[in-house]
Amino acid sequence: DQAGGNQGGAQVLQVFVRWRVGHWPYPGHLPLVHGDTIVGLGDSITDDYQSWIEIFRHCLSLARSEAACSVINAGFSGDTTTQLISRFWDVIQVKPQWIVCLIGTNDARMHGLKPEKTLVSLAETADNLRALRAFGRNQTQARWLWMTPPPVVEEQIAQDWFLSPFQMMWRNQDLDAVRYLILEQPDPVVDLRPVFNFPPNSQFLLSDGLHPS
């Protein structure tokens, strides 16, 4: 995200490093070993030079400079869970030890002046999440960590100079439905909604009301 600082991205990172299996107070205490590869998988919330995965990369290099780990930003702007499946082959090729996935925002995307459905149905999102896990389980040894889509400021999206002319819309009720699917995953899940608050703290989002700042 190129404007507005990186407060929202820092909030995502803070939750990520606070999540604990054992006790992980900061990146230096994460259960990583020399040579581990961590893939950050997602959409435009990840696909950015100031995103949560880039902040994590920098903090990890400071905290664990003696243990070289590779952090790969595998976010792609606009991706849904369906598109993640189509490009998951690239993730397999790097043989990751960790896959950290923040996806689902674009599954809940709607188009048109009076849209009647989300881009990906809730049933299909559930199927896609199962397919992604199976893909990863069958062809990698990676451990998964999921993050839920953060809430948005609907009014700002409706007024945004870019999103509004293209008739793109997000509703928190749809994002929350996707959030519950992520929370049902059998792997560890970081829930971002309590961090961004609801209604979300606008300081943690760009002026478009969609992307963490």
Coordinates of C-alpha atoms in Angstrom, one line a residue:
D1 CA 0.0 0.0 0.0
Q2 CA 1.6 3.2 -1.2
A3 CA -0.3 5.8 0.9
G4 CA -1.2 6.5 4.5
G5 CA 1.7 4.7 6.2
N6 CA 1.5 1.1 7.3
Q7 CA -0.5 1.1 10.5
G8 CA -2.9 -1.6 9.3
G9 CA -0.2 -3.8 8.0
A10 CA 1.6 -3.4 11.3
Q11 CA -1.6 -4.5 13.1
V12 CA -1.8 -7.6 11.0
L13 CA 1.9 -8.4 11.7
Q14 CA 1.4 -7.8 15.5
V15 CA -1.4 -10.4 15.6
F16 CA 0.7 -12.8 13.5
V17 CA 3.6 -12.7 15.8
R18 CA 1.5 -12.8 19.0
W19 CA -0.2 -16.0 17.8
R20 CA 1.3 -18.7 19.9
V21 CA 2.1 -22.4 19.8
G22 CA 4.1 -22.5 22.9
H23 CA 5.2 -18.9 23.5
W24 CA 6.1 -16.6 20.7
P25 CA 6.4 -13.0 22.0
Y26 CA 8.3 -11.7 18.9
P27 CA 9.6 -12.9 15.5
G28 CA 12.9 -14.1 17.1
H29 CA 11.0 -16.7 19.1
L30 CA 9.0 -18.2 16.1
P31 CA 9.7 -21.9 15.6
L32 CA 11.8 -21.4 12.5
V33 CA 15.1 -23.1 11.7
H34 CA 17.9 -22.1 9.4
G35 CA 16.9 -22.4 5.8
D36 CA 13.1 -22.4 6.3
T37 CA 10.9 -21.0 3.6
I38 CA 7.8 -19.0 4.6
V39 CA 5.3 -18.3 1.8
G40 CA 2.8 -15.4 2.3
L41 CA -0.2 -16.3 0.2
G42 CA -3.0 -14.0 -0.7
D43 CA -4.4 -11.1 -2.7
S44 CA -3.6 -7.3 -2.8
I45 CA -3.5 -7.2 1.0
T46 CA -0.4 -9.3 0.7
D47 CA 0.8 -8.2 -2.8
D48 CA 2.4 -4.9 -1.7
Y49 CA 5.8 -3.7 -0.7
Q50 CA 4.5 -2.5 2.6
S51 CA 2.2 -5.4 3.4
W52 CA 2.1 -7.6 6.5
I53 CA 4.4 -10.2 4.9
E54 CA 7.0 -7.5 4.0
I55 CA 7.0 -6.1 7.5
F56 CA 7.4 -9.6 8.8
R57 CA 10.3 -10.2 6.4
H58 CA 12.1 -7.1 7.8
C59 CA 11.4 -7.9 11.4
L60 CA 12.5 -11.5 11.0
S61 CA 15.8 -10.4 9.4
L62 CA 16.5 -8.1 12.4
A63 CA 15.4 -10.7 15.1
R64 CA 16.9 -13.8 13.5
S65 CA 19.9 -12.5 11.5
E66 CA 21.9 -15.6 12.4
A67 CA 19.2 -18.0 11.0
A68 CA 18.7 -17.3 7.3
C69 CA 15.0 -17.9 6.4
S70 CA 13.5 -17.2 3.0
V71 CA 10.2 -15.2 3.0
I72 CA 8.3 -15.2 -0.3
N73 CA 5.6 -12.8 -1.1
A74 CA 3.1 -14.9 -3.1
G75 CA 0.3 -12.4 -3.0
F76 CA -1.4 -11.5 -6.3
S77 CA -3.8 -8.5 -6.5
G78 CA -7.4 -9.4 -7.1
D79 CA -7.0 -13.1 -6.4
T80 CA -9.9 -15.2 -5.1
T81 CA -9.5 -18.7 -3.5
T82 CA -10.3 -20.1 -7.0
Q83 CA -7.3 -18.3 -8.5
L84 CA -5.1 -19.4 -5.6
I85 CA -5.7 -23.0 -6.6
S86 CA -4.7 -22.3 -10.2
R87 CA -1.3 -20.9 -9.2
F88 CA -0.6 -23.1 -6.2
W89 CA 1.9 -25.0 -8.3
D90 CA 4.3 -22.1 -7.9
V91 CA 4.1 -22.5 -4.1
I92 CA 4.9 -26.2 -4.4
Q93 CA 8.1 -25.5 -6.4
V94 CA 9.7 -23.6 -3.5
K95 CA 9.1 -26.4 -1.0
P96 CA 7.9 -24.2 1.9
Q97 CA 8.0 -25.2 5.6
W98 CA 5.3 -22.6 6.3
I99 CA 2.3 -21.3 4.3
V100 CA 0.7 -18.2 5.8
C101 CA -2.5 -17.5 3.9
L102 CA -4.7 -14.3 4.1
I103 CA -7.4 -14.9 1.4
G104 CA -11.1 -14.4 0.9
T105 CA -11.6 -10.7 0.5
N106 CA -12.1 -11.0 -3.2
D107 CA -14.4 -14.0 -2.8
A108 CA -16.8 -11.6 -1.2
R109 CA -16.4 -8.9 -3.9
M110 CA -19.5 -7.8 -5.8
H111 CA -19.9 -6.1 -9.1
G112 CA -22.6 -3.9 -10.6
L113 CA -24.9 -1.1 -9.5
K114 CA -27.2 -3.5 -7.8
P115 CA -25.2 -6.8 -7.4
E116 CA -27.1 -9.9 -6.5
K117 CA -24.2 -12.3 -5.7
T118 CA -20.6 -12.3 -4.5
L119 CA -17.8 -13.2 -7.0
V120 CA -17.4 -16.6 -5.4
S121 CA -20.2 -18.3 -3.6
L122 CA -19.8 -19.3 0.0
A123 CA -20.1 -23.0 -0.8
E124 CA -17.4 -22.7 -3.5
T125 CA -15.1 -20.8 -1.1
A126 CA -15.4 -23.6 1.4
D127 CA -14.6 -26.2 -1.4
N128 CA -11.6 -24.1 -2.5
L129 CA -10.2 -23.9 1.0
R130 CA -10.4 -27.7 1.3
A131 CA -8.7 -28.0 -2.1
L132 CA -5.9 -25.7 -1.2
R133 CA -5.2 -27.6 2.0
A134 CA -5.3 -30.9 0.1
F135 CA -3.0 -29.6 -2.6
G136 CA -0.5 -28.4 0.1
R137 CA -0.8 -31.5 2.2
N138 CA -0.2 -33.9 -0.7
Q139 CA 2.7 -32.1 -2.2
T140 CA 4.5 -30.2 0.5
Q141 CA 5.4 -30.7 4.2
A142 CA 4.4 -27.2 5.0
R143 CA 2.5 -26.1 8.1
W144 CA -0.4 -23.8 7.5
L145 CA -1.4 -20.6 9.3
W146 CA -4.5 -18.8 8.2
M147 CA -5.6 -15.2 8.7
T148 CA -9.2 -14.0 8.4
P149 CA -10.1 -11.2 5.9
P150 CA -10.2 -7.9 7.8
P151 CA -13.4 -5.8 7.9
V152 CA -13.9 -2.8 5.5
V153 CA -15.4 0.6 5.6
E154 CA -18.3 0.2 3.1
E155 CA -19.0 3.9 2.7
Q156 CA -15.4 4.7 1.8
I157 CA -15.4 2.0 -0.8
A158 CA -18.5 3.4 -2.4
Q159 CA -16.8 6.8 -2.7
D160 CA -13.4 5.7 -3.7
W161 CA -12.0 7.2 -6.9
F162 CA -10.9 3.8 -8.3
L163 CA -13.2 1.2 -6.9
S164 CA -16.5 3.1 -7.3
P165 CA -16.3 3.8 -11.1
F166 CA -15.6 0.1 -11.7
Q167 CA -18.7 -0.7 -9.6
M168 CA -16.9 -2.9 -7.1
M169 CA -18.5 -3.4 -3.7
W170 CA -17.7 -5.3 -0.5
R171 CA -20.1 -5.9 2.4
N172 CA -18.9 -6.8 5.9
Q173 CA -21.7 -9.4 6.2
D174 CA -20.2 -11.3 3.2
L175 CA -16.6 -10.9 4.5
D176 CA -17.8 -12.2 7.9
A177 CA -19.3 -15.3 6.3
V178 CA -15.9 -16.0 4.7
R179 CA -14.2 -15.3 8.0
Y180 CA -16.2 -18.0 9.7
L181 CA -15.1 -20.5 7.0
I182 CA -11.5 -19.6 7.7
L183 CA -12.0 -19.9 11.4
E184 CA -13.2 -23.5 10.8
Q185 CA -9.9 -24.6 9.3
P186 CA -8.2 -27.3 11.3
D187 CA -4.9 -25.4 11.3
P188 CA -4.1 -22.4 13.5
V189 CA -6.0 -19.3 12.6
V190 CA -5.4 -15.6 13.4
D191 CA -8.7 -13.7 13.5
L192 CA -8.0 -10.1 12.4
R193 CA -11.5 -8.7 13.1
P194 CA -10.8 -8.0 16.8
V195 CA -7.6 -6.2 15.8
F196 CA -9.3 -3.9 13.3
N197 CA -12.4 -3.6 15.5
F198 CA -15.9 -3.5 14.2
P199 CA -16.8 -1.2 12.7
P200 CA -13.2 -1.1 11.7
N201 CA -10.8 1.6 12.9
S202 CA -10.4 3.8 9.7
Q203 CA -6.8 4.6 10.8
F204 CA -5.9 1.0 10.0
L205 CA -7.2 1.2 6.4
L206 CA -6.3 3.3 3.4
S207 CA -8.7 6.0 2.1
D208 CA -10.3 3.3 -0.1
G209 CA -11.7 1.7 3.0
L210 CA -10.5 -1.7 1.7
H211 CA -6.8 -2.2 2.1
P212 CA -4.8 -2.1 5.4
S213 CA -2.8 1.1 5.5

